mmCIF file of C-alpha atoms in Angstrom:
data_model
loop_
_atom_site.group_PDB
_atom_site.id
_atom_site.type_symbol
_atom_site.label_atom_id
_atom_site.label_comp_id
_atom_site.label_asym_id
_atom_site.label_seq_id
_atom_site.Cartn_x
_atom_site.Cartn_y
_atom_site.Cartn_z
ATOM 1 C CA MET B 1 100.419 49.790 148.982
ATOM 2 C CA ARG B 2 101.764 53.493 149.591
ATOM 3 C CA SER B 3 104.092 54.267 152.360
ATOM 4 C CA VAL B 4 102.662 56.217 155.288
ATOM 5 C CA ARG B 5 104.637 59.164 156.153
ATOM 6 C CA THR B 6 103.860 61.166 159.378
ATOM 7 C CA VAL B 7 104.399 64.688 160.276
ATOM 8 C CA ALA B 8 104.788 65.600 163.909
ATOM 9 C CA CYS B 9 105.822 68.422 166.164
ATOM 10 C CA GLU B 10 105.505 69.834 169.549
ATOM 11 C CA LEU B 11 104.027 73.201 169.939
ATOM 12 C CA PRO B 12 104.228 75.446 173.007
ATOM 13 C CA ALA B 13 100.196 76.372 174.060
ATOM 14 C CA GLN B 14 98.331 78.729 176.114
ATOM 15 C CA LEU B 15 95.308 77.251 177.872
ATOM 16 C CA VAL B 16 93.646 80.401 178.493
ATOM 17 C CA LEU B 17 91.544 80.829 181.475
ATOM 18 C CA SER B 18 90.530 84.279 181.661
ATOM 19 C CA HIS B 19 91.252 87.488 179.634
ATOM 20 C CA ASP B 20 94.113 88.161 181.927
ATOM 21 C CA LEU B 21 95.632 84.824 182.726
ATOM 22 C CA SER B 22 96.882 82.097 180.816
ATOM 23 C CA VAL B 23 98.558 78.678 181.827
ATOM 24 C CA PRO B 24 101.274 77.348 179.291
ATOM 25 C CA MET B 25 101.182 73.617 177.974
ATOM 26 C CA ARG B 26 102.556 71.522 175.407
ATOM 27 C CA ALA B 27 100.500 70.062 172.727
ATOM 28 C CA ALA B 28 101.653 67.601 169.968
ATOM 29 C CA LEU B 29 100.366 68.111 166.417
ATOM 30 C CA ARG B 30 100.450 64.829 164.147
ATOM 31 C CA TYR B 31 99.639 64.377 160.441
ATOM 32 C CA GLU B 32 99.493 61.053 159.156
ATOM 33 C CA THR B 33 99.463 60.537 155.062
ATOM 34 C CA ASP B 34 97.046 57.857 155.323
ATOM 35 C CA ASP B 35 94.499 59.956 157.135
ATOM 36 C CA PRO B 36 95.168 63.034 154.762
ATOM 37 C CA TYR B 37 92.152 65.194 156.150
ATOM 38 C CA ALA B 38 92.940 65.103 159.437
ATOM 39 C CA VAL B 39 95.426 66.646 161.961
ATOM 40 C CA ARG B 40 95.256 64.517 165.450
ATOM 41 C CA THR B 41 96.317 66.962 168.444
ATOM 42 C CA VAL B 42 97.664 65.927 172.050
ATOM 43 C CA PHE B 43 97.324 68.390 174.714
ATOM 44 C CA HIS B 44 99.168 68.181 177.778
ATOM 45 C CA PRO B 45 97.236 69.996 180.476
ATOM 46 C CA PRO B 46 99.089 71.216 183.618
ATOM 47 C CA GLY B 47 98.779 69.676 186.591
ATOM 48 C CA GLN B 48 96.952 66.501 185.143
ATOM 49 C CA GLY B 49 98.459 63.223 184.734
ATOM 50 C CA ARG B 50 96.448 62.757 181.505
ATOM 51 C CA THR B 51 96.272 64.038 177.879
ATOM 52 C CA VAL B 52 93.388 65.054 175.821
ATOM 53 C CA GLU B 53 92.971 64.134 172.218
ATOM 54 C CA TRP B 54 91.404 65.837 169.239
ATOM 55 C CA PHE B 55 91.086 65.754 165.781
ATOM 56 C CA PHE B 56 91.038 68.703 163.423
ATOM 57 C CA SER B 57 90.368 69.362 159.759
ATOM 58 C CA ARG B 58 93.846 70.256 158.327
ATOM 59 C CA ASP B 59 91.884 72.518 156.035
ATOM 60 C CA MET B 60 90.103 74.247 158.851
ATOM 61 C CA LEU B 61 93.747 74.646 160.650
ATOM 62 C CA ALA B 62 94.808 75.963 157.446
ATOM 63 C CA GLN B 63 91.974 78.425 157.174
ATOM 64 C CA ALA B 64 91.931 79.581 160.917
ATOM 65 C CA LEU B 65 95.538 81.531 159.798
ATOM 66 C CA SER B 66 93.619 83.955 158.077
ATOM 67 C CA GLU B 67 90.164 83.796 159.107
ATOM 68 C CA HIS B 68 87.489 82.786 161.881
ATOM 69 C CA THR B 69 86.477 78.905 160.897
ATOM 70 C CA GLY B 70 84.699 76.189 162.657
ATOM 71 C CA GLN B 71 81.570 74.175 163.199
ATOM 72 C CA GLY B 72 80.071 72.389 165.912
ATOM 73 C CA ASP B 73 82.385 71.816 169.063
ATOM 74 C CA VAL B 74 85.946 73.364 167.192
ATOM 75 C CA HIS B 75 86.057 76.941 166.272
ATOM 76 C CA MET B 76 89.482 78.563 165.540
ATOM 77 C CA TRP B 77 90.823 82.242 164.450
ATOM 78 C CA PRO B 78 93.830 84.133 163.863
ATOM 79 C CA ALA B 79 94.572 86.944 166.721
ATOM 80 C CA VAL B 80 97.469 88.978 167.539
ATOM 81 C CA ASP B 81 98.113 88.539 171.385
ATOM 82 C CA ALA B 82 100.813 90.501 173.122
ATOM 83 C CA GLY B 83 102.450 91.551 169.878
ATOM 84 C CA ARG B 84 102.696 87.681 168.470
ATOM 85 C CA ALA B 85 100.513 85.970 165.818
ATOM 86 C CA MET B 86 98.179 83.407 167.281
ATOM 87 C CA VAL B 87 96.014 80.577 166.191
ATOM 88 C CA PHE B 88 93.228 80.490 168.869
ATOM 89 C CA VAL B 89 91.212 77.142 169.206
ATOM 90 C CA ALA B 90 87.869 77.113 171.298
ATOM 91 C CA LEU B 91 86.877 73.349 171.973
ATOM 92 C CA ARG B 92 83.459 72.476 173.270
ATOM 93 C CA THR B 93 82.338 69.075 174.980
ATOM 94 C CA PRO B 94 79.178 68.220 176.925
ATOM 95 C CA THR B 95 81.376 68.284 180.174
ATOM 96 C CA GLY B 96 83.323 72.007 179.572
ATOM 97 C CA SER B 97 85.154 74.202 177.300
ATOM 98 C CA ALA B 98 88.606 75.091 176.388
ATOM 99 C CA LEU B 99 90.021 78.112 174.696
ATOM 100 C CA LEU B 100 93.814 77.341 173.323
ATOM 101 C CA GLY B 101 96.157 79.406 171.684
ATOM 102 C CA PHE B 102 99.204 78.589 169.431
ATOM 103 C CA PRO B 103 101.972 80.441 167.945
ATOM 104 C CA ALA B 104 100.713 81.125 164.183
ATOM 105 C CA GLN B 105 104.369 80.594 163.086
ATOM 106 C CA GLY B 106 104.413 77.046 164.451
ATOM 107 C CA VAL B 107 101.269 76.181 163.150
ATOM 108 C CA GLU B 108 101.880 77.766 159.651
ATOM 109 C CA SER B 109 105.201 75.645 159.597
ATOM 110 C CA PHE B 110 103.392 72.351 160.694
ATOM 111 C CA LEU B 111 100.993 72.975 157.861
ATOM 112 C CA ARG B 112 103.899 73.427 155.313
ATOM 113 C CA GLU B 113 105.496 70.030 156.043
ATOM 114 C CA THR B 114 102.000 68.440 155.718
ATOM 115 C CA TRP B 115 101.299 69.764 152.327
ATOM 116 C CA SER B 116 104.784 68.889 151.361
ATOM 117 C CA ALA B 117 103.640 65.233 152.263
ATOM 118 C CA VAL B 118 100.231 65.765 150.503
ATOM 119 C CA PRO B 119 99.546 68.425 148.652
ATOM 120 C CA SER B 120 96.289 70.442 149.299
ATOM 121 C CA GLY B 121 93.736 69.131 146.904
ATOM 122 C CA ALA B 122 95.362 65.439 146.479
ATOM 123 C CA GLU B 123 93.954 64.341 149.729
ATOM 124 C CA SER B 124 91.396 62.035 147.858
ATOM 125 C CA GLY B 125 94.302 60.385 145.919
ATOM 126 C CA ARG B 126 95.693 58.934 149.319
ATOM 127 C CA LEU B 127 92.389 57.336 150.304
ATOM 128 C CA ASP B 128 92.129 53.565 149.605
ATOM 129 C CA LEU B 129 88.191 53.411 149.577
ATOM 130 C CA ASP B 130 87.878 49.597 148.602
ATOM 131 C CA ALA B 131 90.029 48.898 151.413
ATOM 132 C CA GLU B 132 88.062 50.855 153.954
ATOM 133 C CA LEU B 133 84.701 49.604 152.655
ATOM 134 C CA ALA B 134 86.322 45.905 152.966
ATOM 135 C CA GLN B 135 87.441 46.786 156.634
ATOM 136 C CA LEU B 136 83.897 48.076 157.318
ATOM 137 C CA LEU B 137 82.189 45.150 156.079
ATOM 138 C CA ALA B 138 84.414 42.682 158.026
ATOM 139 C CA GLY B 139 83.276 44.440 160.942
ATOM 140 C CA ASN B 140 86.567 45.760 162.086
#
């Protein structure tokens, strides 16, 4: 059995409310080598006692550093805001939507750590498909 390595970081984020107004908030990014394609992101919206969790494709997050990407409920793109390189993430659910901004340097640093744990292109080697299938068939 392979050991599981976790890469985690907290990033400052901006919840964009309008063209002129955004609110700072925290976001925690987490990557685990036993789920090598996904980045778990937990947002801490201001003034709420709860968190919001989304899972992003690691490849999509990396692509967003240089170009617009996304599908369905998640879209990401790079931009410069007030002289800072940013990655913007648009999220949509049946009950609402949100636009968030992250410092591109923080995203890139986080991704570099994940690539050191599991290099890009080597993700499939981290999956144990037999164990996943057995778990599905067992009803767990």
